[in-house]
Short mmCIF file of C-alpha atoms in Angstrom, two decimals:
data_model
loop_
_atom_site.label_atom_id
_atom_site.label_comp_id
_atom_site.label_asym_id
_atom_site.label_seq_id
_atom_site.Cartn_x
_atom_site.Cartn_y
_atom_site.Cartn_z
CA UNK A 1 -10.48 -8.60 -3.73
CA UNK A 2 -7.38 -6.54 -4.76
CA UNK A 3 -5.21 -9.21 -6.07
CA UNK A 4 -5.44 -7.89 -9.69
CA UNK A 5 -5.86 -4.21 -8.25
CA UNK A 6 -3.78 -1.32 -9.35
CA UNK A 7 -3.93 2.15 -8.63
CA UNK A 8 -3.50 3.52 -11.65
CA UNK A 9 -6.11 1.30 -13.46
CA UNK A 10 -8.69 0.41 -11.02
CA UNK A 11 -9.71 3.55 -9.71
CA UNK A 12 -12.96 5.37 -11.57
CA UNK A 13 -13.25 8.51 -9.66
CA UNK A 14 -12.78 10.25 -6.73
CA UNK A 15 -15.64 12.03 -5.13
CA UNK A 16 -15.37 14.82 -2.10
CA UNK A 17 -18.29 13.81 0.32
CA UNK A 18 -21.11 15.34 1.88
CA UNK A 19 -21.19 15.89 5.11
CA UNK A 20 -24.19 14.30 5.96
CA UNK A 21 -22.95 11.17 4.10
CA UNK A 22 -19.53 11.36 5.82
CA UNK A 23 -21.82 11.67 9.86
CA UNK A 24 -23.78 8.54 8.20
CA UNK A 25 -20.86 6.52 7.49
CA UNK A 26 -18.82 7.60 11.04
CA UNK A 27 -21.75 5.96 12.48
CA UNK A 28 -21.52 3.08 10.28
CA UNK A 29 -18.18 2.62 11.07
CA UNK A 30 -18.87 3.12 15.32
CA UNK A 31 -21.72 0.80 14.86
CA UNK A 32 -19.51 -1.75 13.82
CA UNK A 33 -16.69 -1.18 15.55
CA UNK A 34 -17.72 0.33 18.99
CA UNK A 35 -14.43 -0.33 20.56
CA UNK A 36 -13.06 2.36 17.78
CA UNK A 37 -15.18 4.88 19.38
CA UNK A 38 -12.63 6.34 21.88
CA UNK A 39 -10.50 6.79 18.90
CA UNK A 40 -12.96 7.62 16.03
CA UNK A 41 -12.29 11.28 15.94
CA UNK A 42 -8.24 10.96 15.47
CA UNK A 43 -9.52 8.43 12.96
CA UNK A 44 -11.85 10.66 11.05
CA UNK A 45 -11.67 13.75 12.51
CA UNK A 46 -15.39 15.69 12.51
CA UNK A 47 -13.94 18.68 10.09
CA UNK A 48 -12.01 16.52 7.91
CA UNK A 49 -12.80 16.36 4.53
CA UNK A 50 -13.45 12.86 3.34
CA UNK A 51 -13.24 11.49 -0.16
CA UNK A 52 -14.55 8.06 -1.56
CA UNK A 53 -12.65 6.42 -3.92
CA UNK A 54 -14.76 4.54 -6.19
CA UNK A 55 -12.71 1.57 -7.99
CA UNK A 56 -13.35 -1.33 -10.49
CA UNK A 57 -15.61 -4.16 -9.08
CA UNK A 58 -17.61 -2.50 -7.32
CA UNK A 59 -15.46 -1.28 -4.75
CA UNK A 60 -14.98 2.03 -2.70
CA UNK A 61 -12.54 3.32 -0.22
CA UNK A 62 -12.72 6.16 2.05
CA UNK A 63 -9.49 8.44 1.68
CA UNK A 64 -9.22 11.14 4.41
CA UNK A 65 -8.06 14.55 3.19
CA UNK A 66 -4.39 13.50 3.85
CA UNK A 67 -4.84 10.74 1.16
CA UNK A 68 -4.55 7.89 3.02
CA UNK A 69 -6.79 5.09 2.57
CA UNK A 70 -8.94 4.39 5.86
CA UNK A 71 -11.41 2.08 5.12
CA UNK A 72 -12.88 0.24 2.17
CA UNK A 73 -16.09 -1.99 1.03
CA UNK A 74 -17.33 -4.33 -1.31
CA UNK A 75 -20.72 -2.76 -3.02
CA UNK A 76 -22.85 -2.88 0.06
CA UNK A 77 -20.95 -4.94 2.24
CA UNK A 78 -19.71 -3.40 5.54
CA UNK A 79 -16.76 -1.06 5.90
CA UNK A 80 -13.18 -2.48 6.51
CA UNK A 81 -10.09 -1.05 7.71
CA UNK A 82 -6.92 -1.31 5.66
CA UNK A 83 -4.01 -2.92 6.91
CA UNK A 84 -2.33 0.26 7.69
CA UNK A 85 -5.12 1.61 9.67
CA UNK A 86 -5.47 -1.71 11.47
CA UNK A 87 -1.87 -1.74 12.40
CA UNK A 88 -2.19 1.66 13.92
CA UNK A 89 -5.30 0.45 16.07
CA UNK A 90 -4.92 -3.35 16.58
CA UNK A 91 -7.27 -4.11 19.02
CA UNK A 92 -10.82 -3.26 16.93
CA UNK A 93 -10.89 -6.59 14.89
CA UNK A 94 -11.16 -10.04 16.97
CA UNK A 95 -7.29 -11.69 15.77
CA UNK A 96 -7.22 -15.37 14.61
CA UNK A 97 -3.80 -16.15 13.95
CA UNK A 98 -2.42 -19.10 11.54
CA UNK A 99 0.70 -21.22 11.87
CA UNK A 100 3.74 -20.28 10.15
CA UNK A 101 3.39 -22.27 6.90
CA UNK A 102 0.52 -20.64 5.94
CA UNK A 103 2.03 -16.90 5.95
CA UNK A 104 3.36 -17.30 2.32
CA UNK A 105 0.02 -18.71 1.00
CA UNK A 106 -1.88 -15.79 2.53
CA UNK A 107 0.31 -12.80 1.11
CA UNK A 108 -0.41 -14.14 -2.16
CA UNK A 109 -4.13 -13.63 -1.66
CA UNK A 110 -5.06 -17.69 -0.65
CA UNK A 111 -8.17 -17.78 1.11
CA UNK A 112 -7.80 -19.24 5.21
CA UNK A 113 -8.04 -22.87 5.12
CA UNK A 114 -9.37 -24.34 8.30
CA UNK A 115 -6.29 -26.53 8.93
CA UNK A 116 -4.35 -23.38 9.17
CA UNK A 117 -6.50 -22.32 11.78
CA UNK A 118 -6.39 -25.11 14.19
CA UNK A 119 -2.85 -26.18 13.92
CA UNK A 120 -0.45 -25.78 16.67
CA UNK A 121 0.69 -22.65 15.79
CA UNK A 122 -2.42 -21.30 15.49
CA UNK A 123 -4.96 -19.60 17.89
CA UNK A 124 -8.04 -18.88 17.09
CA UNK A 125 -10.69 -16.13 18.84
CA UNK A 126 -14.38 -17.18 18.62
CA UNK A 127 -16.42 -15.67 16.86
CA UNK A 128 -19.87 -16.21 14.62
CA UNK A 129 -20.05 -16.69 10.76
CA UNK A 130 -19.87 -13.60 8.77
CA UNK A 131 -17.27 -11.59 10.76
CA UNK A 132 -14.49 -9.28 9.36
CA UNK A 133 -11.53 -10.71 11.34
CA UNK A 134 -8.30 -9.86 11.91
CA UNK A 135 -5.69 -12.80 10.25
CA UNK A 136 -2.55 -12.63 12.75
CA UNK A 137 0.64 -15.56 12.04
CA UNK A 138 2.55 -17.27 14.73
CA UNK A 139 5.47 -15.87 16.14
CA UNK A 140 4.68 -11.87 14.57
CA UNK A 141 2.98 -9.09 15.89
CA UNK A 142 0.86 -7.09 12.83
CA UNK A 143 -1.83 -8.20 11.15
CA UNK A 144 -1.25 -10.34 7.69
CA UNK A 145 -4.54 -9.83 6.48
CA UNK A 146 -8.30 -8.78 7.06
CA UNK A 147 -10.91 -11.49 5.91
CA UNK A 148 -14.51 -12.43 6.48
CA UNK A 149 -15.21 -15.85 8.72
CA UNK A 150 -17.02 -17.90 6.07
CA UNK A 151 -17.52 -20.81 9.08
CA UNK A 152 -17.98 -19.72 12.57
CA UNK A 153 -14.94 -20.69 14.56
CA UNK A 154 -17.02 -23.40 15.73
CA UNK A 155 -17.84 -24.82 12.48
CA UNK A 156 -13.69 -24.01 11.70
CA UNK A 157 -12.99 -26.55 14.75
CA UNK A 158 -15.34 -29.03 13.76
CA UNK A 159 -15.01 -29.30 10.11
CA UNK A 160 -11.29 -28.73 9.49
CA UNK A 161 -11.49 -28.43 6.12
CA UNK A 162 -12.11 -25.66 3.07
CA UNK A 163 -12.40 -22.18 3.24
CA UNK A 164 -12.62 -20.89 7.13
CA UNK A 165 -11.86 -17.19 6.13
CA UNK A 166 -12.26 -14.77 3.34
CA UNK A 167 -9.53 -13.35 2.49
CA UNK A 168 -10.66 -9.43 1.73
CA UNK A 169 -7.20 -7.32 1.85
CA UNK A 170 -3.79 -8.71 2.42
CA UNK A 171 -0.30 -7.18 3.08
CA UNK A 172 1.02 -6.80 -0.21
CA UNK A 173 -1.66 -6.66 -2.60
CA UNK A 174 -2.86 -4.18 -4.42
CA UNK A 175 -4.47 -1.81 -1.65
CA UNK A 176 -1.38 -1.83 0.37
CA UNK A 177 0.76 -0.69 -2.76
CA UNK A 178 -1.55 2.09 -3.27
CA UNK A 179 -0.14 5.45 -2.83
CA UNK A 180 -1.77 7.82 -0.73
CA UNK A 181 -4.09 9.33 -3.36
CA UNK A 182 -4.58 13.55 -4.29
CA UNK B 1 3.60 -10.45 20.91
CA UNK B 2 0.49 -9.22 20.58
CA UNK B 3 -0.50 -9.67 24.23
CA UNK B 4 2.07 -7.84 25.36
CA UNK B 5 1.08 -4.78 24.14
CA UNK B 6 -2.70 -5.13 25.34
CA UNK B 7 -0.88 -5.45 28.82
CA UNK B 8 1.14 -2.69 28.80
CA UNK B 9 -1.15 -0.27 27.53
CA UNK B 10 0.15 1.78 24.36
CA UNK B 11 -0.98 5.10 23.39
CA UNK B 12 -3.09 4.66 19.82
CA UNK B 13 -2.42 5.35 17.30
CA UNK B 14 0.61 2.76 17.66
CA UNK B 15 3.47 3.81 15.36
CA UNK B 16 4.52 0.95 13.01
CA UNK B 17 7.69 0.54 11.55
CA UNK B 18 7.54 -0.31 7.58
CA UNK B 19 10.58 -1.45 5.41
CA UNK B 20 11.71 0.96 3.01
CA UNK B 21 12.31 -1.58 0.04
CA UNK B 22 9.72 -4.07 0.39
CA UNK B 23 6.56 -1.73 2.33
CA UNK B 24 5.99 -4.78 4.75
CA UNK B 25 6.26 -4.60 8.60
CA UNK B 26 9.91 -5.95 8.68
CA UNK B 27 8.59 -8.72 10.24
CA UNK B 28 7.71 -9.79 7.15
CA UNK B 29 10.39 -8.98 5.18
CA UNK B 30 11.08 -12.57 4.83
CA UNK B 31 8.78 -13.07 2.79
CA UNK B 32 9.01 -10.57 -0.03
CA UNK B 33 10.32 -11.08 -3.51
CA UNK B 34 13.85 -9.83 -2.34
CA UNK B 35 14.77 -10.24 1.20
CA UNK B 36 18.50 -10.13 0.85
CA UNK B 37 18.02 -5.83 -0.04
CA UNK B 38 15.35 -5.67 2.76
CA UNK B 39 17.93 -7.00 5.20
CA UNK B 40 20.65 -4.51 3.97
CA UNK B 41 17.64 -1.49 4.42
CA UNK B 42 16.84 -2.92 8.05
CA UNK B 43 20.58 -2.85 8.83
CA UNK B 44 21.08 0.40 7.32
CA UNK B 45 17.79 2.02 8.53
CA UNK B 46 16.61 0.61 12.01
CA UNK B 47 20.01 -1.09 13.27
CA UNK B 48 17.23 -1.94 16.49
CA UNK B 49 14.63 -3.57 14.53
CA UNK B 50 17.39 -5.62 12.57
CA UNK B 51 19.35 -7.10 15.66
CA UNK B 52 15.45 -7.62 16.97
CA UNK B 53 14.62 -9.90 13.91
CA UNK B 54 18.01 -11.09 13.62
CA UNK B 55 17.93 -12.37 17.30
CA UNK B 56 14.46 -13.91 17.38
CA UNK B 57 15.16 -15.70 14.34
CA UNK B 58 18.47 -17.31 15.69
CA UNK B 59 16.63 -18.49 19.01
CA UNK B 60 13.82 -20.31 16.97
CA UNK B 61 16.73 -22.04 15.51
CA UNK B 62 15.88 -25.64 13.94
CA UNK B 63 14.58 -23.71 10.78
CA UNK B 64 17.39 -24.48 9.07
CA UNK B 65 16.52 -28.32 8.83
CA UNK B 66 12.45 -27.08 8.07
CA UNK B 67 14.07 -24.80 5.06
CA UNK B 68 15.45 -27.86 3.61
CA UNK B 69 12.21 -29.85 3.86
CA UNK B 70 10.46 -27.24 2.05
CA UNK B 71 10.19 -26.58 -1.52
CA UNK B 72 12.00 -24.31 -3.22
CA UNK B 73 10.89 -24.85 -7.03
CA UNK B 74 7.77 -22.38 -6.43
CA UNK B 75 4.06 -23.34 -6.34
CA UNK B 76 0.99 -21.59 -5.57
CA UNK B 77 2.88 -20.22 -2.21
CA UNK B 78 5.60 -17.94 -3.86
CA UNK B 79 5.18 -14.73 -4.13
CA UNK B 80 6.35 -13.69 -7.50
CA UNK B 81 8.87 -10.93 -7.71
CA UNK B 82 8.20 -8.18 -9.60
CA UNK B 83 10.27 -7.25 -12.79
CA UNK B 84 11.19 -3.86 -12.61
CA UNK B 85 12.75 -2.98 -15.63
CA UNK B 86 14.72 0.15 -14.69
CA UNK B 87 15.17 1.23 -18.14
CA UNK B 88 17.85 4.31 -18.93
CA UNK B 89 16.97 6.80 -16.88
CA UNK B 90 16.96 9.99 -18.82
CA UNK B 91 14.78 13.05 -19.67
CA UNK B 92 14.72 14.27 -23.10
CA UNK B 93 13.69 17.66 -24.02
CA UNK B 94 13.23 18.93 -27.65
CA UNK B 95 11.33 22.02 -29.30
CA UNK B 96 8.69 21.38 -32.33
CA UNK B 97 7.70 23.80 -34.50
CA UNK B 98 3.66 25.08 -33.93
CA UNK B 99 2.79 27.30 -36.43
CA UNK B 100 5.28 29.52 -38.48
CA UNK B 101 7.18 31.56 -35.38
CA UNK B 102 5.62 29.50 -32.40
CA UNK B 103 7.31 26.71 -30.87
CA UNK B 104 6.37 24.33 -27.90
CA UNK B 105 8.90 22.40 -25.62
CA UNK B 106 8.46 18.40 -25.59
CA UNK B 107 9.58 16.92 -22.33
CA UNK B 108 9.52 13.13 -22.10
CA UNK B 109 11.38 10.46 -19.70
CA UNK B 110 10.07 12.22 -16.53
CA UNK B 111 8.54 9.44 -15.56
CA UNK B 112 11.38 6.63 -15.11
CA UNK B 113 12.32 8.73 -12.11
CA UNK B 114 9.01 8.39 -10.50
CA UNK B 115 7.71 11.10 -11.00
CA UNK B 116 4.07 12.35 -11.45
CA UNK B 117 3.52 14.31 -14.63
CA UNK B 118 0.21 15.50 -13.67
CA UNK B 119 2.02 17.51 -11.27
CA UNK B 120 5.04 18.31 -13.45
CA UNK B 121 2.97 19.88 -15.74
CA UNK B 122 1.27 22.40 -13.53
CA UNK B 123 4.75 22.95 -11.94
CA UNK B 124 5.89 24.19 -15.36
CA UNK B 125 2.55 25.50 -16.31
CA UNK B 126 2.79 28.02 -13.38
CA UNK B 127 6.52 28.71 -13.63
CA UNK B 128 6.09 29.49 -17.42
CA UNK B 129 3.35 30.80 -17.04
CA UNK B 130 2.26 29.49 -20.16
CA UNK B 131 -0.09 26.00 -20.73
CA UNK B 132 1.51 22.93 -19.99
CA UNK B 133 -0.41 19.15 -20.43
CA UNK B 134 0.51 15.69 -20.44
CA UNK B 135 0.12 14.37 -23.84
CA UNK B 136 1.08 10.85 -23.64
CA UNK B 137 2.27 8.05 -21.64
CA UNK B 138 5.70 10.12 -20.59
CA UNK B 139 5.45 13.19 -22.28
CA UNK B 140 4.60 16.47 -21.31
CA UNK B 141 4.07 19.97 -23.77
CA UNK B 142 4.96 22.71 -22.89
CA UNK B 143 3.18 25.86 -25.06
CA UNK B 144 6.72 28.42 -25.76
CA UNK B 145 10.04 27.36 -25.90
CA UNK B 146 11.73 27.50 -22.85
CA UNK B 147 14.22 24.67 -23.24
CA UNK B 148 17.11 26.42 -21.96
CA UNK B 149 15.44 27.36 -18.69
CA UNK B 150 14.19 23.40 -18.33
CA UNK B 151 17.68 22.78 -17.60
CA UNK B 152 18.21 24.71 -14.51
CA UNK B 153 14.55 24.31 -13.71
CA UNK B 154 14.21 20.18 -13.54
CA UNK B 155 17.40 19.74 -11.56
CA UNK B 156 16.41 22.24 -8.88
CA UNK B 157 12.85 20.78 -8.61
CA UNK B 158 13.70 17.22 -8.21
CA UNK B 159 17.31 16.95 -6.95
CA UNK B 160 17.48 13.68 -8.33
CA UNK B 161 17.54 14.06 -12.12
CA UNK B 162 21.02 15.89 -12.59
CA UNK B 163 21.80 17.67 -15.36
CA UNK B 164 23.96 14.97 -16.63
CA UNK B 165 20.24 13.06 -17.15
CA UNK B 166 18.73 15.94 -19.59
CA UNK B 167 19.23 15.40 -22.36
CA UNK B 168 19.10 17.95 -25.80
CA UNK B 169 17.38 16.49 -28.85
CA UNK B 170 17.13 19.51 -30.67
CA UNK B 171 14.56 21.08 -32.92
CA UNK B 172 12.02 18.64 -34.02
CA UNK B 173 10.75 18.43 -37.61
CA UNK B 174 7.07 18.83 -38.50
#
């Protein structure tokens, strides 16, 4: 999604938001996330002024008044965190971690093939089709990358082969170079 | 590693550690364009972290003999450095002629020191107190001549540019 992203290009506009838009998207975000409740208001404080960041391909991210990016989405797709956030607050996302070979494919934006998944090295957290996930690697202890499950973790087992997980926002790529915006 | 942490309880929001020269968790350094200058920043920067890494690495051992297995020629897996050209580094300021008495100040080269002209030019526009806009790719006009005061002015702003880097092109022709 933001392989070919850059932060001077990309973005269209920045827009301050309501308030009733940013209560609608806190519960958005605590809907989908309800272990990030207990933590929701460090996150996005109630009296913080949010801004969206509206970008090329249809994508937005939430930037919180400090200019750091929080969370972003694909058109109407569901809110994810960024890498940074999600290193701050590992335990919201379910983790499935790949083996060590695959680290190199995955920072240059590969999609998760299934083999990396059930390897040795690998571990993998079950969870239904559809799910924004976590992408851990063997042996380290942050996140490499947030995806989408494109098989459930059943289907991953049984398969073993294609795309297992969608690879959204990786460290490295476009997002994670972008500097915190004014 | 991860477990760990569940177990022991941390206070969120965690802090995380980040190279300097590469942005990665320095975990990851490794696998950047140039991990030989993210090793020197660890060392330099968080002496802990490095011996950590350093450590951890040397117990896993038989990766020498995997290195050599694995190719080295590139592929879909390498992550492709980045070519920075660091071009001369230098700010040029000159004065062109508006009108018969006017004059306005061109600065240019600002911006090979990483620096945002947006916010250069209000700086100026508000110490001048004249107008001040970005007019190009790296070039910024400022309305009046005030030249001579750039060069005490840009050093003291951004410590980095000394006044060794400014250079004088004169009076430009219309």
């Amino acid at each position: 999604m933001f392989k070919k992203f850059d932060d001077k290009d990309s973005v269209i506009g920045i827009q301050q938001l309501k308030s009733s838009v940013q209560k609608g998207i806190r519960t958005k975000i605590i809907d989908q996330y309800p272990t990030l409740e207990e933590y929701i208001d460090t996150i996005l404080p109630k009296k913080d002024a949010l801004r969206i960041v509206k970008c090329q391909d249809h994508i937005e991210i939430i930037v919180n008044s400090a200019g750091d990016c929080l969370f972003f989405r694909h058109r109407n797709g569901p809110w994810l965190p960024t890498l940074k956030l999600l290193h701050k607050y590992p335990f919201f996302l379910p983790k499935e971690q790949v083996d060590l070979g695959a680290i190199k494919f995955v920072m240059s934006g590969a999609n998760i093939m299934c083999p990396g998944l059930t390897s040795p090295g690998a571990k993998i957290e079950p969870v239904p089709q559809n799910t924004i996930v976590a992408v851990m690697a063997e042996g380290k202890q942050h996140a490499l990358a947030i995806g989408i499950t494109s098989l459930s973790t059943d289907d991953i087992l049984k398969v073993n082969k294609g795309v297992g997980i969608e690879n959204c926002h990786y460290l490295n790529d476009g997002l994670w170079q972008m500097k915190a915006v004014k | 590693m991860a477990e760990e942490e569940s177990n022991s309880k941390p206070s969120y929001p965690l802090k995380v550690l980040y190279c300097g020269n590469c942005s990665l968790p320095p975990e990851y350094c490794d696998f950047s364009s140039d991990t030989d200058r993210c090793r020197e920043w660890l060392e330099k920067y968080l002496p802990d972290e490095f011996n950590r890494i350093m450590t951890s690495s040397g117990t896993a051992g038989g990766d020498d003999s995997d290195e050599k297995k694995r190719q080295k020629r590139g592929g879909k897996g390498m992550v492709k450095s980045k070519k920075k050209d660091d071009g001369p580094k230098q700010v040029c300021l000159s004065r062109a002629p508006r009108g018969k008495k006017k004059s306005v100040t061109v600065v240019t080269g600002l911006s090979t020191f990483n620096i945002d002209l947006k916010v250069a030019a209000k700086f100026f526009g508000t110490k001048f107190a004249c107008g001040s806009s970005v007019t190009g790719e790296d070039e910024i006009v400022i309305q009046g001549d005030v030249k001579d005061d750039l060069f005490d002015i840009i050093p003291e702003k951004w410590p980095e540019i000394d006044e060794d880097y400014i250079e004088d092109l004169g009076d430009l022709k219309r």
